[in-house]
mmCIF file of C-alpha atoms and ligand atoms in Angstrom:
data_model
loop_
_atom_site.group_PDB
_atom_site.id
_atom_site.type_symbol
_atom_site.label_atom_id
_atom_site.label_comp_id
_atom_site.label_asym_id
_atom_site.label_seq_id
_atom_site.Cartn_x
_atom_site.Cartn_y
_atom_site.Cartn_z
ATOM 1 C CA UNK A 520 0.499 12.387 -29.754
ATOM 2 C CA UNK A 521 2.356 15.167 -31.200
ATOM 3 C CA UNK A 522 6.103 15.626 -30.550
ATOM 4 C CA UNK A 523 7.141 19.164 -31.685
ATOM 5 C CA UNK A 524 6.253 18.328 -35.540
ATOM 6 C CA UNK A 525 6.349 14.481 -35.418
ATOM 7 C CA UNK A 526 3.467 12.519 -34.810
ATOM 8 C CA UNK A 527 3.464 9.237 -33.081
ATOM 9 C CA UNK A 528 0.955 6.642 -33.111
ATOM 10 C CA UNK A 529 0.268 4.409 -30.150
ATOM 11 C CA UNK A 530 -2.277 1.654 -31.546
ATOM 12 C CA UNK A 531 1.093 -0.561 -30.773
ATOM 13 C CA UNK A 532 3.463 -0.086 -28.064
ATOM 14 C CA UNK A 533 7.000 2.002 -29.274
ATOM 15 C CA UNK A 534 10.432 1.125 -28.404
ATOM 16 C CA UNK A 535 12.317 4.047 -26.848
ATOM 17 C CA UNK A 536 16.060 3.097 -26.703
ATOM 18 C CA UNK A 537 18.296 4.526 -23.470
ATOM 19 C CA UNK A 538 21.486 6.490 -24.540
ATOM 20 C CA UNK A 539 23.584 7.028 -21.348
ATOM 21 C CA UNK A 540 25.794 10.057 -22.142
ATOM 22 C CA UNK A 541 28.498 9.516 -19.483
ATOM 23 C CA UNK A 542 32.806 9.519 -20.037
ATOM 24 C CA UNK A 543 33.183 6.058 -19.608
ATOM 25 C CA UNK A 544 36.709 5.134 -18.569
ATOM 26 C CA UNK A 545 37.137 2.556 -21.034
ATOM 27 C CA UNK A 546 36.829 5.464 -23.669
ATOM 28 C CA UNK A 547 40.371 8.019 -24.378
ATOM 29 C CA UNK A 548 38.982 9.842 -27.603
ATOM 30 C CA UNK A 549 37.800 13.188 -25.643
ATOM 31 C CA UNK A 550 34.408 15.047 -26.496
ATOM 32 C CA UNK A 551 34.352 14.397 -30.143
ATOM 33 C CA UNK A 552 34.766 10.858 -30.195
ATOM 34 C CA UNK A 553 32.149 10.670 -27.034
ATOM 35 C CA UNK A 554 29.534 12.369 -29.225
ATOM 36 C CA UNK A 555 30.258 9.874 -32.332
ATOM 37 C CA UNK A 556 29.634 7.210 -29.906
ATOM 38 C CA UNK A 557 26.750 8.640 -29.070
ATOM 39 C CA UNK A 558 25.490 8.835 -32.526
ATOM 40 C CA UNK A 559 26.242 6.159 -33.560
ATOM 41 C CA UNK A 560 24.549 4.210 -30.449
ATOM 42 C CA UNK A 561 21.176 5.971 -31.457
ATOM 43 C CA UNK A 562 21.403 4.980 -34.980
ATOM 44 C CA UNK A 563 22.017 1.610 -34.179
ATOM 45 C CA UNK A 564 19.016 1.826 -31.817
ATOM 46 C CA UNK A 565 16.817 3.361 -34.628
ATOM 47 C CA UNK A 566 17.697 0.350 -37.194
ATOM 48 C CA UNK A 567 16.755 -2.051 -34.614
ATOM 49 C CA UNK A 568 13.584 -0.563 -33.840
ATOM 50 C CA UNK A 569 13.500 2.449 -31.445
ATOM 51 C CA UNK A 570 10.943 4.884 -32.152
ATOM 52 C CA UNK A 571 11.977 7.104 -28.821
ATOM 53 C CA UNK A 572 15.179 7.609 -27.637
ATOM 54 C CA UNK A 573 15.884 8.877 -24.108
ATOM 55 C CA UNK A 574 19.183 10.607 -23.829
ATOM 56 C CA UNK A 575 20.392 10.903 -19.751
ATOM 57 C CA UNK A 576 23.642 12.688 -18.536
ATOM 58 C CA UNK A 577 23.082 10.114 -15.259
ATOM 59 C CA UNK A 578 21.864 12.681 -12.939
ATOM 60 C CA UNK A 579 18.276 10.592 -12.841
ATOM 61 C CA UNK A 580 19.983 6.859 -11.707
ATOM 62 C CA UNK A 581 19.588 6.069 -8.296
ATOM 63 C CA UNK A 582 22.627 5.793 -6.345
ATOM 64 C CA UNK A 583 24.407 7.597 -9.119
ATOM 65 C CA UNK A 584 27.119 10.678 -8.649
ATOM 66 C CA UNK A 585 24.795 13.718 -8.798
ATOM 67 C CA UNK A 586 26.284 15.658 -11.988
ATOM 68 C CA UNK A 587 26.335 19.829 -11.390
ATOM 69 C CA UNK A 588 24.162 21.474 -14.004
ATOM 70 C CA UNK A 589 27.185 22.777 -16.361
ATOM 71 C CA UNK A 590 28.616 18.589 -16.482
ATOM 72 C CA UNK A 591 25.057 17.404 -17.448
ATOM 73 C CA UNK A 592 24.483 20.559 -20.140
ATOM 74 C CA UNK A 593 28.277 19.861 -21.528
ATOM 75 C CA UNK A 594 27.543 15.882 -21.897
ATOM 76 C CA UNK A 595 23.887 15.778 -23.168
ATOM 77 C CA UNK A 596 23.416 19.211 -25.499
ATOM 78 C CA UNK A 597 25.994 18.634 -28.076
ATOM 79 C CA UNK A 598 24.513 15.275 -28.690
ATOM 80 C CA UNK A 599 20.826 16.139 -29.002
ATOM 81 C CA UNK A 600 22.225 18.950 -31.124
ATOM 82 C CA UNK A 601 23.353 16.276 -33.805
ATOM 83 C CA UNK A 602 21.159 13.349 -33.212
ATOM 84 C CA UNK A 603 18.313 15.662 -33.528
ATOM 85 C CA UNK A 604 19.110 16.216 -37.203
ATOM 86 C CA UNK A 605 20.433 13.248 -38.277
ATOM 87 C CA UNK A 606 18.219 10.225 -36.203
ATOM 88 C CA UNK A 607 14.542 9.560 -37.421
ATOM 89 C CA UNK A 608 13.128 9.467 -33.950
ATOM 90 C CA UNK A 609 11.650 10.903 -30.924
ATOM 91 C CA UNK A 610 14.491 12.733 -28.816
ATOM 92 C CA UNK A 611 13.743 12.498 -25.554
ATOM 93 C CA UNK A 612 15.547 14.476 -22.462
ATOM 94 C CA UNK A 613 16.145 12.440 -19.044
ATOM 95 C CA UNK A 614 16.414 15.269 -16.555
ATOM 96 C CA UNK A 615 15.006 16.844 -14.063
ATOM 97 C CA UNK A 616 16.444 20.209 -14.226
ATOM 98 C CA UNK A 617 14.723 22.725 -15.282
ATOM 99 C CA UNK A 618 17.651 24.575 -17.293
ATOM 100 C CA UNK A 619 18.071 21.093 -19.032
ATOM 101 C CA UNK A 620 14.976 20.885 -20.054
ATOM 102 C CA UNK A 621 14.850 24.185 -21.742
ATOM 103 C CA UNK A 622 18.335 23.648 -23.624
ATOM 104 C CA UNK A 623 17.666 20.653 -24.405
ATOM 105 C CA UNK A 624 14.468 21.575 -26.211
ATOM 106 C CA UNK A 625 16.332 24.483 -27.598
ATOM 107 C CA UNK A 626 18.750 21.768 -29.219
ATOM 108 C CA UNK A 627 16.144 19.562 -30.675
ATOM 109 C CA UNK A 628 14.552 17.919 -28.128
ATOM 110 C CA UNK A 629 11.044 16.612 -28.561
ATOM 111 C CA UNK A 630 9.986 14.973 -25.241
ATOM 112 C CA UNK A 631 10.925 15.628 -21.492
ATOM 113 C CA UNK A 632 11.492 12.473 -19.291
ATOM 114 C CA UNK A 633 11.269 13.989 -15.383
ATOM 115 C CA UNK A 634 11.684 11.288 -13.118
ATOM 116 C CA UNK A 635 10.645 13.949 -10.579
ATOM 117 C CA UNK A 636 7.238 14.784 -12.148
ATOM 118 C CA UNK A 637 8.329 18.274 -12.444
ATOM 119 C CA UNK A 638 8.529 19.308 -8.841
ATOM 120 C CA UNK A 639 12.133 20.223 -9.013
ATOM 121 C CA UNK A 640 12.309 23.940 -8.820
ATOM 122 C CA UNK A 641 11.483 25.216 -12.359
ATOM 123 C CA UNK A 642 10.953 22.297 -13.869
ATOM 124 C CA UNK A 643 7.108 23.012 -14.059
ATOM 125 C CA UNK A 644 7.552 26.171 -15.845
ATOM 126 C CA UNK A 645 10.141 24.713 -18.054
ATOM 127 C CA UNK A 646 7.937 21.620 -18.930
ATOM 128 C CA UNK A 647 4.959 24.298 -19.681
ATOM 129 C CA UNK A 648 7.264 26.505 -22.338
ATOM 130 C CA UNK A 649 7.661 23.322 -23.896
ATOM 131 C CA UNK A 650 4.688 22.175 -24.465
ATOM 132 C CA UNK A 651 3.162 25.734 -25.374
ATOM 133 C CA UNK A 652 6.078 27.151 -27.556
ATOM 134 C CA UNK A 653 7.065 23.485 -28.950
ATOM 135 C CA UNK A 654 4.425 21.343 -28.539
ATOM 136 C CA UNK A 655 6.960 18.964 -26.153
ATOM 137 C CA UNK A 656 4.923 16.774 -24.382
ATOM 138 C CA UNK A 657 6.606 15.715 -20.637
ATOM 139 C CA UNK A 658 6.610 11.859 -18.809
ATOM 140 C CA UNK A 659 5.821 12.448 -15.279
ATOM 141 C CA UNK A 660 7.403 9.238 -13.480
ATOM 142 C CA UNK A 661 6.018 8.453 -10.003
ATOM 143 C CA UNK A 662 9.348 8.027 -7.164
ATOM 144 C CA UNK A 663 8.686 6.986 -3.542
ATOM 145 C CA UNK A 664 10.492 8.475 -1.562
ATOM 146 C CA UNK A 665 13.251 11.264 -2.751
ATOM 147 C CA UNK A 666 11.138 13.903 -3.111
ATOM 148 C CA UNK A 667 8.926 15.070 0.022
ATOM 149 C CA UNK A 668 6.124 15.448 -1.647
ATOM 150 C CA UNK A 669 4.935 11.726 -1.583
ATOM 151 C CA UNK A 670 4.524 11.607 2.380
ATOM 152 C CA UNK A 671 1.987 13.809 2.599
ATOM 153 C CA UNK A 672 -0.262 11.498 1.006
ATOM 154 C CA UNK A 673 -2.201 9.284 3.563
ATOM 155 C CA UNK A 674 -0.291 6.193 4.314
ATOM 156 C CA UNK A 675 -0.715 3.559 1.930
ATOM 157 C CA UNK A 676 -0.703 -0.237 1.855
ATOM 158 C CA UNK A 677 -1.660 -0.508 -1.901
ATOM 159 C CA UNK A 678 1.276 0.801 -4.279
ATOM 160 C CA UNK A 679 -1.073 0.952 -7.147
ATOM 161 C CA UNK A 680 -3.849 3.041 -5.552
ATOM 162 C CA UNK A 681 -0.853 4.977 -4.210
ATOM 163 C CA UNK A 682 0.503 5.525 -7.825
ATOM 164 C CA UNK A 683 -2.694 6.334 -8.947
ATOM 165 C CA UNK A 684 -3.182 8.649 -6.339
ATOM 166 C CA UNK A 685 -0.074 10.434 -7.385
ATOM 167 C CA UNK A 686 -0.975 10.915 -10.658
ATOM 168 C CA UNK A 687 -4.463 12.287 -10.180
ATOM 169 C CA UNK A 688 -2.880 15.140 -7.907
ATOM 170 C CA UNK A 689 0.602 15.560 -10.499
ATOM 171 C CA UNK A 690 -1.565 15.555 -13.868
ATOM 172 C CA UNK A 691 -4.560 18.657 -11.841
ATOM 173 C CA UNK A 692 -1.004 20.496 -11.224
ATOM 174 C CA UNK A 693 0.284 20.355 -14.974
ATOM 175 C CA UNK A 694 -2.656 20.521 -16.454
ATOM 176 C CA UNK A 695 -3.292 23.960 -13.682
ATOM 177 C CA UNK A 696 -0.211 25.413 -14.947
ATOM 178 C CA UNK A 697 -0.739 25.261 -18.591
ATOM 179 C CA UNK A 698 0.357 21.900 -19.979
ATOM 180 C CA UNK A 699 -2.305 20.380 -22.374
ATOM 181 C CA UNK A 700 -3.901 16.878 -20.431
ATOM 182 C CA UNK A 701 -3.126 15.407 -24.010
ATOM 183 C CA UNK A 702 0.860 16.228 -23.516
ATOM 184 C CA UNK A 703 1.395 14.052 -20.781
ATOM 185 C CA UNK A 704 2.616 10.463 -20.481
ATOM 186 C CA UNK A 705 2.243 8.690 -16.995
ATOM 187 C CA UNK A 706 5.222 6.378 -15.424
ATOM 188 C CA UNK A 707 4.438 4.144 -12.572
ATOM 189 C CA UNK A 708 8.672 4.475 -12.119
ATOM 190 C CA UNK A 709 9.833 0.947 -11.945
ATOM 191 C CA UNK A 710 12.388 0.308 -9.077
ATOM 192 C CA UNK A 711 12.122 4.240 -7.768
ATOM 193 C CA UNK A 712 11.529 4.080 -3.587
ATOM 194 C CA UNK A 713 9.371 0.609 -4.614
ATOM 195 C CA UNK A 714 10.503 -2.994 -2.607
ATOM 196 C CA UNK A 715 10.607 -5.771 -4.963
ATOM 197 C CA UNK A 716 6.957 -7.287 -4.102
ATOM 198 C CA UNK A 717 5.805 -3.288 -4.821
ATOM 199 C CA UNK A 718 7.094 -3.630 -8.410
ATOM 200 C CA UNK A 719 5.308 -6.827 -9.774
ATOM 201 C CA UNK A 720 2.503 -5.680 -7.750
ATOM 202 C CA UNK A 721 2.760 -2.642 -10.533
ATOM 203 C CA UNK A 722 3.624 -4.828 -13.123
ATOM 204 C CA UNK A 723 0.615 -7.037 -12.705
ATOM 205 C CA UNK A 724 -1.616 -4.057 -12.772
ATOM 206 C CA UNK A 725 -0.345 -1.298 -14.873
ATOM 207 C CA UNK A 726 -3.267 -1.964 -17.335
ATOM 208 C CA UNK A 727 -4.983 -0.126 -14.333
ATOM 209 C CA UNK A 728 -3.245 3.165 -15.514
ATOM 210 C CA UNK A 729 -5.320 3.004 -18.969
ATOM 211 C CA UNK A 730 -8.232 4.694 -16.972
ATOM 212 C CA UNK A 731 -6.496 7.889 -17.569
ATOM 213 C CA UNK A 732 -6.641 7.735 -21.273
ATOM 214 C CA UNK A 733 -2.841 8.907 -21.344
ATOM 215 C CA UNK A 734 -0.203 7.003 -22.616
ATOM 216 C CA UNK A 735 1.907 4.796 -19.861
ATOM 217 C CA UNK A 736 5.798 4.579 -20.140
ATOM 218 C CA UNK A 737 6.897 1.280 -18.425
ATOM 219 C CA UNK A 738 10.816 1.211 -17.521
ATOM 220 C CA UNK A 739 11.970 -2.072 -15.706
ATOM 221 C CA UNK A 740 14.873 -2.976 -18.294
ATOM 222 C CA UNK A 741 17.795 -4.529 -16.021
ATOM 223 C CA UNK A 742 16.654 -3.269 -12.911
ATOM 224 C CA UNK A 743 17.145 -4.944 -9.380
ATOM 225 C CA UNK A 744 13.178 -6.066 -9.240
ATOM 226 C CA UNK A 745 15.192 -8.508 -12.359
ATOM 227 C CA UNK A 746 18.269 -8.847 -10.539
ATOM 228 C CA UNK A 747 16.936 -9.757 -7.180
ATOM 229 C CA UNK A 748 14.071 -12.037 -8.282
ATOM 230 C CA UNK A 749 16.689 -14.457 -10.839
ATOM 231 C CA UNK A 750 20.059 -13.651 -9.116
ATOM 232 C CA UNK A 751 21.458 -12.420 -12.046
ATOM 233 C CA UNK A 752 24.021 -9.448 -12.547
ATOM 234 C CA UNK A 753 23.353 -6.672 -14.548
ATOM 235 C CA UNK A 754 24.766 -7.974 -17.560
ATOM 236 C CA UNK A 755 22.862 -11.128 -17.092
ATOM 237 C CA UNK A 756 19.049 -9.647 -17.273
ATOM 238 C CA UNK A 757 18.272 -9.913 -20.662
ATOM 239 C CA UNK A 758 16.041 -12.579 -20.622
ATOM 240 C CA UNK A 759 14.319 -11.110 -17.902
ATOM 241 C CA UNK A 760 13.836 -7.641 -19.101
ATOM 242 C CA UNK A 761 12.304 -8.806 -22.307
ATOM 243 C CA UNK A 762 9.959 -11.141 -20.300
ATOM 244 C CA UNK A 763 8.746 -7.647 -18.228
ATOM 245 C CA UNK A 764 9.001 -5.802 -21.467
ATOM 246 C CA UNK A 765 6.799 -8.427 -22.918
ATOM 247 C CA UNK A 766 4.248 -8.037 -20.078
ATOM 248 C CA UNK A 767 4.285 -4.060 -20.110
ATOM 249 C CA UNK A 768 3.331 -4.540 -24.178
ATOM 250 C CA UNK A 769 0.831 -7.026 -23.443
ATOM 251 C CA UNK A 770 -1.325 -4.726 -20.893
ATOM 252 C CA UNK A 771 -1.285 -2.059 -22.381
ATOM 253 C CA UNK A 772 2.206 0.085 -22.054
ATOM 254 C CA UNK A 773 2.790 2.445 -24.944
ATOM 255 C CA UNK A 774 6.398 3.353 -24.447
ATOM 256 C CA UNK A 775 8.195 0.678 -23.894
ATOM 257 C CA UNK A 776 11.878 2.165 -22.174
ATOM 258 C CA UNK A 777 15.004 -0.548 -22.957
ATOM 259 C CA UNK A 778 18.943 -0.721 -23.195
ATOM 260 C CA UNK A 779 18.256 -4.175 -25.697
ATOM 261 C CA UNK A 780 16.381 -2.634 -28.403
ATOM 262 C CA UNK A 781 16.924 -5.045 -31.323
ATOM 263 C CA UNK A 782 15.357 -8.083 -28.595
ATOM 264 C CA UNK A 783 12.616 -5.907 -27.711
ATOM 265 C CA UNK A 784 11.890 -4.643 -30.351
ATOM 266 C CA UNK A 785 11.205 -8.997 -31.819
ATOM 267 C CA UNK A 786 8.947 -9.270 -28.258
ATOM 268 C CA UNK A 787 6.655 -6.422 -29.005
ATOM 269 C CA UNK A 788 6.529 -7.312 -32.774
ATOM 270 C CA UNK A 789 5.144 -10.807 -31.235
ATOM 271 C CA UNK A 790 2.651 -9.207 -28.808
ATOM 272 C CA UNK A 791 1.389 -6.871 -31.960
ATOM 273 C CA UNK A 792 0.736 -10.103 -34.100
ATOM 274 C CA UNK A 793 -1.141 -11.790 -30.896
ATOM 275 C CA UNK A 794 -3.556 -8.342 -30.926
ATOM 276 C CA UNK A 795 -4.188 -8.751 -34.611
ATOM 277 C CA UNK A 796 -5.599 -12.295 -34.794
ATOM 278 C CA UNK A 797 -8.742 -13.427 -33.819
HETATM 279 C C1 8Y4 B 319 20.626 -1.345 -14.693
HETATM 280 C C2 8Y4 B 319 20.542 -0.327 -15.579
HETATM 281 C C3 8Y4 B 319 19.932 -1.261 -13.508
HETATM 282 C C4 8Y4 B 319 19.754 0.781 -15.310
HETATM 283 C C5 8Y4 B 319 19.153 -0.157 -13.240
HETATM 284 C C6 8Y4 B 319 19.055 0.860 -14.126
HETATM 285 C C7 8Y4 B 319 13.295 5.191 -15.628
HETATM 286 C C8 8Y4 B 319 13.592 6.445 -16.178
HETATM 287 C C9 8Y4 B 319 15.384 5.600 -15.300
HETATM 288 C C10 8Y4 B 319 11.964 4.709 -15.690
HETATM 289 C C11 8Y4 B 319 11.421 6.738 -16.855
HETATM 290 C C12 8Y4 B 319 17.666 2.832 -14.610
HETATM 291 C C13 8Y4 B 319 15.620 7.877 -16.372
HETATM 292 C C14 8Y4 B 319 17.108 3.973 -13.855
HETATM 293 N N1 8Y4 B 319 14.438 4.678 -15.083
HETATM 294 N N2 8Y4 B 319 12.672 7.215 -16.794
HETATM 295 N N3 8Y4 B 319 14.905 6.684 -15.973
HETATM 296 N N4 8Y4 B 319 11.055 5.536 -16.317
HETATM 297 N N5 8Y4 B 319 10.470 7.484 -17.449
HETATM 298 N N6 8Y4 B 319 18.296 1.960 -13.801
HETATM 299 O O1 8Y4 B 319 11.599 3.633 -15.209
HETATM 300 O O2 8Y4 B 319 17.567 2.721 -15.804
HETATM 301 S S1 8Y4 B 319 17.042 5.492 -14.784
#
């Protein structure tokens, strides 16, 4: 798959690397020092393996403080500005805002991560100058819930055919407003709207997303479905998001969306050798 000029391969599964650009408290060196952080974050991320890295300005986390449009173009577009020069890897945009999108891409971007599938107003027409003009290809994650457009499917007691669902009707409305079929990547959207059964009920199937030949982004690092199941804290999940990660890899997941790159990056080198043997 192309990403503006750079092409990525996905006979293994890649590594993208999550850079939260967000003033943390802890942190008293102003904008400068925030961005330097930020660089040097993603570098780190690149030596230990990330292929991808998806840059957020937190508007996207559940339960987060939604960010105004100017906070989220301040925190994230001066970073992708320099990290898209100096780090060997795919820059990807968490947003769902259309205006994002497009100055983000303007700045360097080469991927769009929409955890609204582009039904945000805009968003579609931003995602489709993207992938025309730049050749920016655009992850459309399935959420339950949130957005209204989900309950006007029939009611469903199977979350996969229910995903699937989703993405037959999201990928005819892309595709019907000018993005290429072979510019999308498909999400099932780990711990989006989803009870905890929901996501290993996901997990155990995702290989079933193969069928539509696109490549599958699988994002459970830290999140509650780990919590919950091991009782663990947030900062207590890494043994459980490489065992998930490890999973995704194994069935088929090409993008493989972590905060421990350096770990997961060792688990997928693992499942790559297992592939390769007879
Ligand atoms: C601890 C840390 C607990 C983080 C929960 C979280 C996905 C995504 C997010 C995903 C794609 C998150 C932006 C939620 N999740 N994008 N974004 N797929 N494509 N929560 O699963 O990381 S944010």
């Amino acid at each position: 798959m192309i990403f503006k000029t750079r092409e990525v391969s996905f006979d293994s599964p890649q590594v993208m690397g999550i850079l939260n650009v967000t003033p943390d408290s802890f942190s008293d060196g102003g904008k400068f020092a925030q961005i330097e952080r930020a660089i040097s974050q993603a570098h780190k991320m690149v030596n230990a393996g990330a292929s991808f890295i998806d840059i957020g300005g937190e508007s996207t986390r559940p339960g987060a403080t939604p960010v105004s449009l100017q906070e989220e173009l301040d925190r994230v577009i001066p970073v992708i500005e320099k990290i898209s020069t100096d780090v060997d890897a795919v820059i990807s945009i968490d947003t769902y805002k259309a205006q994002v999108m497009t100055e983000a891409v303007k700045a360097g971007a080469t991927m769009i991560n929409d955890v609204k599938a582009l039904r945000d107003q805009g968003a579609l027409d931003a995602a489709v100058w993207a992938a025309k003009t730049h050749s920016v290809p655009t992850c459309i994650m399935h959420m339950r819930g949130s957005p209204e457009s989900m309950q006007d499917s029939p009611e469903c007691n199977d979350i996969v055919e229910d995903v699937i669902h989703f993405f037959e009707q999201r990928i005819k409305e892309c595709v019907n407003a000018g993005i290429l079929y072979s510019q999308l990547i498909i999400d099932p959207g780990f711990g989006f709207g989803k009870t905890l059964e929901q996501n290993y009920q996901l997990l155990k199937h995702i290989s079933d997303f193969s069928q539509f030949d696109l490549p599958v982004l699988s994002g459970t690092s830290r999140k509650s479905m780990i919590g919950n199941l091991l009782n663990k804290e947030v900062g207590d999940r890494l043994a459980g998001s490489i065992s998930t990660a490890t999973i995704a890899a194994l069935s088929g997941a090409s993008i493989i969306r972590v905060h421990d790159v350096e770990e997961t990056s060792d688990a997928v080198k693992i499942v790559n050798k297992l592939q390769m043997v007879e």
